[in-house]
């Protein structure tokens, strides 16, 4: 097994002597790449954003922005990353470096004051700049000097999508406290198209780095990335105390904020057996190690309820690393994916060294951060049946519009035929020790006409579901009231413009 190393800005760099828990952020800063900053150490501010070469959706390789503060450096063994310092290009010896087009736009449009957050913004913006289908979504190309605003109405774009196809959600995980977001938005909406000579654009046409088996040990603590699922399951049988990670968006916070250390961490994010997505005639199956961004782009709107969920799940930076397997594996009652998956009647496929079993998600959670998953088992995939219910919605109540934790999350999936509710599935988060199905409300809806009276009666039932508690995010009464309002909102959305 070769020594663990990362290609950083085109140069192979050994990971040693970093500790097995050392984050990519600290690894880079210790090597003089101080453009990567620590702001929150929780993946909320984006000051630590870097680009990673990942398997692409529309091209062989995508440049993906991730939070370097969360991912262990050892998890990037064999991979390629680019920092803000690596975006600019060098000319002849002794001549100044040429700014990257994203850096240039940020400079000329006043997108930086103190500059602390700027490198992170630049990396997140660069990832969107290199998104292969960005320009296909544009109404027109923004000029290098023209106003991004001036063409919005003419091209039919909205406030969150530029005339150049730039999706501002790419920056939803980046915070700025002093510049103000308008000049940053102007810079994003002004960037053009990568040239044929752009080396990072050219890199997209080549295969991504192949997964490598990693066995990195320092001071008695190990970071392991086995090459196959069978090896992982064997290791878990031998070491049931090992921490299993994929995107590290949860474990990274434990390491940074709570100083958690593990004797053994096993990474499963590159296992091919956990990275399949299949749409069959009667069901959809999603591998547990696919990132939410990969799922979103591969499904491309074919599962509307998930299409509503993804933009509200944390930020693009988090979704670029987070997985369904990880979100379900933590067992959090305020995870955003369980309510939607409950409404989809999903099940989880659990695997261990003896085989596999399928468990309905409604039976998976047994208590606060507890589940039926046994020692040595991991989540291999998530399945849900087809056809899908045509009336769906995902309502997330939180203090911030994006990049926030839910106070309440409600997912609806209804079959309404001939004006009657033939089937209702409702998933709830944030109102009990576990995510739950709203069984009483489902029963109150099924077989009833889809009318204001039915919605009002069912909303009263929904308000009484769960066992909500009061905390710093919301009171129990508020949570209950939001459950009822969510159903009334769904009714209003589905009947808007319909006359009796």
CSV table of C-alpha atoms in Angstrom, one decimal, residues 101-363:
chain,number,residue,atom,x,y,z
A,101,UNK,CA,-12.0,34.9,-14.0
A,102,UNK,CA,-13.9,34.4,-10.8
A,103,UNK,CA,-11.2,36.2,-8.8
A,104,UNK,CA,-11.1,39.0,-11.4
A,105,UNK,CA,-14.9,39.6,-11.2
A,106,UNK,CA,-14.8,39.6,-7.4
A,107,UNK,CA,-12.1,42.2,-7.5
A,108,UNK,CA,-13.5,44.6,-10.1
A,109,UNK,CA,-17.0,44.5,-8.6
A,110,UNK,CA,-16.0,45.2,-5.0
A,111,UNK,CA,-16.8,41.7,-3.8
A,112,UNK,CA,-14.3,41.8,-0.9
A,113,UNK,CA,-13.7,44.2,2.0
A,114,UNK,CA,-11.8,42.5,4.9
A,115,UNK,CA,-11.2,39.5,2.6
A,116,UNK,CA,-11.5,36.8,5.2
A,117,UNK,CA,-14.3,35.0,3.6
A,118,UNK,CA,-13.3,35.8,0.0
A,119,UNK,CA,-11.2,32.8,-0.8
A,120,UNK,CA,-14.0,30.5,0.3
A,121,UNK,CA,-16.5,32.4,-1.9
A,122,UNK,CA,-14.1,32.2,-4.8
A,123,UNK,CA,-13.8,28.4,-4.5
A,124,UNK,CA,-17.5,27.9,-4.3
A,125,UNK,CA,-18.0,30.3,-7.2
A,126,UNK,CA,-15.4,28.5,-9.2
A,127,UNK,CA,-17.2,25.2,-8.7
A,128,UNK,CA,-20.4,26.7,-10.2
A,129,UNK,CA,-18.3,28.4,-12.9
A,130,UNK,CA,-17.1,24.9,-14.0
A,131,UNK,CA,-20.5,23.2,-13.7
A,132,UNK,CA,-20.8,21.6,-17.1
A,133,UNK,CA,-24.5,22.4,-17.7
A,134,UNK,CA,-24.5,25.9,-16.2
A,135,UNK,CA,-24.4,27.7,-19.6
A,136,UNK,CA,-27.1,25.5,-20.9
A,137,UNK,CA,-29.4,27.0,-18.4
A,138,UNK,CA,-28.5,30.6,-19.2
A,139,UNK,CA,-30.7,33.1,-20.9
A,140,UNK,CA,-27.7,34.9,-22.3
A,141,UNK,CA,-24.1,35.3,-21.6
A,142,UNK,CA,-23.2,38.2,-19.3
A,143,UNK,CA,-20.5,40.4,-20.6
A,144,UNK,CA,-17.4,41.1,-18.6
A,145,UNK,CA,-18.5,44.6,-17.8
A,146,UNK,CA,-22.3,44.6,-18.2
A,147,UNK,CA,-24.7,44.7,-15.2
A,148,UNK,CA,-26.0,41.3,-14.2
A,149,UNK,CA,-29.3,42.9,-13.3
A,150,UNK,CA,-30.1,44.5,-16.6
A,151,UNK,CA,-30.9,41.2,-18.4
A,152,UNK,CA,-32.8,39.4,-15.7
A,153,UNK,CA,-36.3,40.3,-16.8
A,154,UNK,CA,-35.4,40.0,-20.5
A,155,UNK,CA,-34.0,36.5,-20.1
A,156,UNK,CA,-36.7,35.2,-17.7
A,157,UNK,CA,-34.2,34.5,-14.9
A,158,UNK,CA,-35.1,35.0,-11.3
A,159,UNK,CA,-33.4,36.6,-8.4
A,160,UNK,CA,-31.4,33.4,-7.6
A,161,UNK,CA,-30.3,32.5,-11.1
A,162,UNK,CA,-28.2,34.8,-13.3
A,163,UNK,CA,-28.4,35.4,-17.0
A,164,UNK,CA,-25.2,33.4,-17.3
A,165,UNK,CA,-26.9,30.3,-15.7
A,166,UNK,CA,-25.2,30.9,-12.3
A,167,UNK,CA,-27.2,29.4,-9.5
A,168,UNK,CA,-26.8,31.5,-6.3
A,169,UNK,CA,-27.5,28.4,-4.2
A,170,UNK,CA,-23.9,27.5,-5.0
A,171,UNK,CA,-23.0,30.2,-2.5
A,172,UNK,CA,-25.7,29.3,0.1
A,173,UNK,CA,-23.0,27.9,2.4
A,174,UNK,CA,-20.8,31.0,2.3
A,175,UNK,CA,-21.3,33.8,4.7
A,176,UNK,CA,-19.9,37.4,4.5
A,177,UNK,CA,-20.2,39.8,7.4
A,178,UNK,CA,-18.8,43.0,6.0
A,179,UNK,CA,-19.0,43.3,2.2
A,180,UNK,CA,-22.7,42.8,1.6
A,181,UNK,CA,-23.9,40.2,-0.8
A,182,UNK,CA,-24.9,42.5,-3.7
A,183,UNK,CA,-21.4,42.9,-5.2
A,184,UNK,CA,-20.7,39.2,-4.7
A,185,UNK,CA,-23.9,38.4,-6.5
A,186,UNK,CA,-22.9,40.8,-9.3
A,187,UNK,CA,-19.6,39.0,-9.7
A,188,UNK,CA,-21.3,35.7,-9.8
A,189,UNK,CA,-23.8,36.8,-12.5
A,190,UNK,CA,-21.0,38.4,-14.6
A,191,UNK,CA,-18.6,35.4,-15.0
A,192,UNK,CA,-18.5,34.0,-18.5
A,193,UNK,CA,-17.7,30.6,-19.9
A,194,UNK,CA,-14.4,28.8,-19.4
A,195,UNK,CA,-12.1,29.0,-22.4
A,196,UNK,CA,-10.7,26.0,-24.2
A,197,UNK,CA,-7.3,26.8,-22.7
A,198,UNK,CA,-8.6,26.7,-19.2
A,199,UNK,CA,-6.7,23.9,-17.5
A,200,UNK,CA,-9.4,23.2,-14.9
A,201,UNK,CA,-12.0,23.0,-17.6
A,202,UNK,CA,-9.8,20.7,-19.6
A,203,UNK,CA,-9.4,18.5,-16.5
A,204,UNK,CA,-13.1,17.8,-16.5
A,205,UNK,CA,-12.7,15.8,-19.7
A,206,UNK,CA,-10.4,13.3,-18.1
A,207,UNK,CA,-11.3,10.5,-15.7
A,208,UNK,CA,-11.5,11.5,-12.0
A,209,UNK,CA,-8.9,10.1,-9.5
A,210,UNK,CA,-9.6,6.4,-8.9
A,211,UNK,CA,-10.5,5.4,-5.4
A,212,UNK,CA,-7.5,4.2,-3.5
A,213,UNK,CA,-7.4,1.8,-0.5
A,214,UNK,CA,-6.2,3.8,2.5
A,215,UNK,CA,-4.7,2.5,5.7
A,216,UNK,CA,-3.4,5.6,7.5
A,217,UNK,CA,-2.3,5.2,11.1
A,218,UNK,CA,-0.7,7.7,13.5
A,219,UNK,CA,-0.2,7.4,17.2
A,220,UNK,CA,-2.3,4.3,17.4
A,221,UNK,CA,-5.4,5.7,15.7
A,222,UNK,CA,-6.4,4.6,12.2
A,223,UNK,CA,-8.2,6.0,9.2
A,224,UNK,CA,-9.2,3.2,6.9
A,225,UNK,CA,-10.8,3.2,3.4
A,226,UNK,CA,-11.2,-0.5,2.3
A,227,UNK,CA,-11.6,-1.2,-1.4
A,228,UNK,CA,-14.8,-3.2,-1.2
A,229,UNK,CA,-18.0,-3.5,0.7
A,230,UNK,CA,-17.0,-7.0,1.8
A,231,UNK,CA,-13.8,-5.7,3.4
A,232,UNK,CA,-15.8,-3.0,5.2
A,233,UNK,CA,-18.3,-5.5,6.6
A,234,UNK,CA,-15.5,-7.8,7.7
A,235,UNK,CA,-13.8,-4.9,9.5
A,236,UNK,CA,-17.0,-3.8,11.2
A,237,UNK,CA,-17.4,-7.4,12.5
A,238,UNK,CA,-13.9,-7.2,13.9
A,239,UNK,CA,-14.2,-3.6,15.2
A,240,UNK,CA,-17.9,-2.9,15.9
A,241,UNK,CA,-16.7,0.3,17.8
A,242,UNK,CA,-15.3,1.8,14.6
A,243,UNK,CA,-16.9,5.1,13.4
A,244,UNK,CA,-18.2,4.8,9.8
A,245,UNK,CA,-18.1,8.1,7.8
A,246,UNK,CA,-19.0,9.1,4.3
A,247,UNK,CA,-19.1,12.9,3.8
A,248,UNK,CA,-18.0,13.6,7.4
A,249,UNK,CA,-20.5,16.5,7.7
A,250,UNK,CA,-21.6,15.2,11.1
A,251,UNK,CA,-18.5,13.5,12.3
A,252,UNK,CA,-16.4,16.5,11.4
A,253,UNK,CA,-18.4,18.7,13.7
A,254,UNK,CA,-17.9,16.1,16.5
A,255,UNK,CA,-14.1,16.2,15.9
A,256,UNK,CA,-13.9,20.0,15.8
A,257,UNK,CA,-16.4,21.2,18.4
A,258,UNK,CA,-16.5,18.3,20.8
A,259,UNK,CA,-12.9,17.1,20.4
A,260,UNK,CA,-14.1,13.6,19.6
A,261,UNK,CA,-11.4,11.1,18.6
A,262,UNK,CA,-11.9,7.6,17.4
A,263,UNK,CA,-9.4,4.7,17.5
A,264,UNK,CA,-10.7,3.6,14.1
A,265,UNK,CA,-12.6,5.5,11.4
A,266,UNK,CA,-13.8,3.6,8.3
A,267,UNK,CA,-14.6,5.6,5.2
A,268,UNK,CA,-17.2,4.2,2.8
A,269,UNK,CA,-17.7,7.2,0.5
A,270,UNK,CA,-15.9,5.8,-2.5
A,271,UNK,CA,-17.3,2.2,-2.4
A,272,UNK,CA,-18.9,1.5,-5.8
A,273,UNK,CA,-21.4,-0.9,-4.1
A,274,UNK,CA,-22.8,2.1,-2.2
A,275,UNK,CA,-22.8,4.6,-5.1
A,276,UNK,CA,-25.4,3.1,-7.4
A,277,UNK,CA,-28.7,4.9,-8.4
A,278,UNK,CA,-31.3,2.8,-10.2
A,279,UNK,CA,-34.8,3.7,-11.4
A,280,UNK,CA,-36.7,0.5,-12.0
A,281,UNK,CA,-40.2,-0.1,-13.2
A,282,UNK,CA,-41.5,-0.4,-9.6
A,283,UNK,CA,-39.0,1.3,-7.4
A,284,UNK,CA,-36.1,3.6,-7.0
A,285,UNK,CA,-32.9,2.6,-5.2
A,286,UNK,CA,-30.3,5.1,-4.1
A,287,UNK,CA,-26.9,4.1,-2.8
A,288,UNK,CA,-26.1,5.2,0.7
A,289,UNK,CA,-22.8,6.9,-0.2
A,290,UNK,CA,-24.0,9.0,-3.1
A,291,UNK,CA,-23.9,12.7,-2.1
A,292,UNK,CA,-27.1,14.7,-2.1
A,293,UNK,CA,-25.8,16.8,-5.0
A,294,UNK,CA,-25.2,13.7,-7.0
A,295,UNK,CA,-28.6,12.3,-6.3
A,296,UNK,CA,-30.3,15.6,-7.1
A,297,UNK,CA,-28.5,15.9,-10.5
A,298,UNK,CA,-28.9,12.3,-11.4
A,299,UNK,CA,-32.6,12.2,-10.6
A,300,UNK,CA,-33.0,15.5,-12.5
A,301,UNK,CA,-36.5,16.1,-11.1
A,302,UNK,CA,-37.9,12.6,-11.5
A,303,UNK,CA,-38.8,12.5,-7.8
A,304,UNK,CA,-40.5,15.8,-7.1
A,305,UNK,CA,-40.6,15.5,-3.3
A,306,UNK,CA,-36.8,15.0,-3.2
A,307,UNK,CA,-36.6,17.9,-5.6
A,308,UNK,CA,-38.3,20.1,-3.0
A,309,UNK,CA,-36.2,18.7,-0.2
A,310,UNK,CA,-32.7,19.2,-1.6
A,311,UNK,CA,-32.6,23.0,-1.9
A,312,UNK,CA,-33.7,23.2,1.7
A,313,UNK,CA,-31.2,20.7,3.0
A,314,UNK,CA,-28.3,22.7,4.6
A,315,UNK,CA,-26.2,24.4,1.8
A,316,UNK,CA,-24.7,23.3,-1.5
A,317,UNK,CA,-21.3,22.9,0.2
A,318,UNK,CA,-22.8,20.4,2.7
A,319,UNK,CA,-24.9,18.7,0.0
A,320,UNK,CA,-21.7,18.2,-2.0
A,321,UNK,CA,-20.5,15.8,0.8
A,322,UNK,CA,-23.5,14.7,2.8
A,323,UNK,CA,-25.2,11.4,2.0
A,324,UNK,CA,-28.6,9.8,2.7
A,325,UNK,CA,-26.9,7.0,4.5
A,326,UNK,CA,-25.2,9.4,6.8
A,327,UNK,CA,-28.3,11.4,7.5
A,328,UNK,CA,-30.3,8.3,8.4
A,329,UNK,CA,-27.4,6.7,10.2
A,330,UNK,CA,-27.1,9.6,12.7
A,331,UNK,CA,-30.7,8.9,13.8
A,332,UNK,CA,-31.3,12.6,14.4
A,333,UNK,CA,-35.0,13.6,14.9
A,334,UNK,CA,-34.4,16.8,13.0
A,335,UNK,CA,-32.6,15.4,10.0
A,336,UNK,CA,-34.3,16.7,6.9
A,337,UNK,CA,-34.3,13.6,4.7
A,338,UNK,CA,-36.3,11.2,7.0
A,339,UNK,CA,-39.6,13.1,6.7
A,340,UNK,CA,-39.5,13.1,2.9
A,341,UNK,CA,-38.4,9.4,2.8
A,342,UNK,CA,-41.2,8.4,5.2
A,343,UNK,CA,-43.7,10.1,2.9
A,344,UNK,CA,-42.2,8.2,0.0
A,345,UNK,CA,-42.7,4.9,2.0
A,346,UNK,CA,-39.0,4.2,1.8
A,347,UNK,CA,-37.1,1.3,3.3
A,348,UNK,CA,-33.4,0.9,4.1
A,349,UNK,CA,-31.3,-2.0,3.0
A,350,UNK,CA,-29.0,-3.0,5.9
A,351,UNK,CA,-25.9,-5.1,5.2
A,352,UNK,CA,-23.5,-7.0,7.4
A,353,UNK,CA,-21.0,-9.8,6.9
A,354,UNK,CA,-23.9,-12.4,6.9
A,355,UNK,CA,-26.0,-10.7,4.3
A,356,UNK,CA,-28.7,-8.1,3.8
A,357,UNK,CA,-32.1,-7.2,5.1
A,358,UNK,CA,-34.7,-4.6,4.2
A,359,UNK,CA,-36.4,-2.6,6.9
A,360,UNK,CA,-39.3,-0.1,6.3
A,361,UNK,CA,-38.0,3.3,7.4
A,362,UNK,CA,-41.1,3.7,9.6
A,363,UNK,CA,-39.8,0.8,11.7
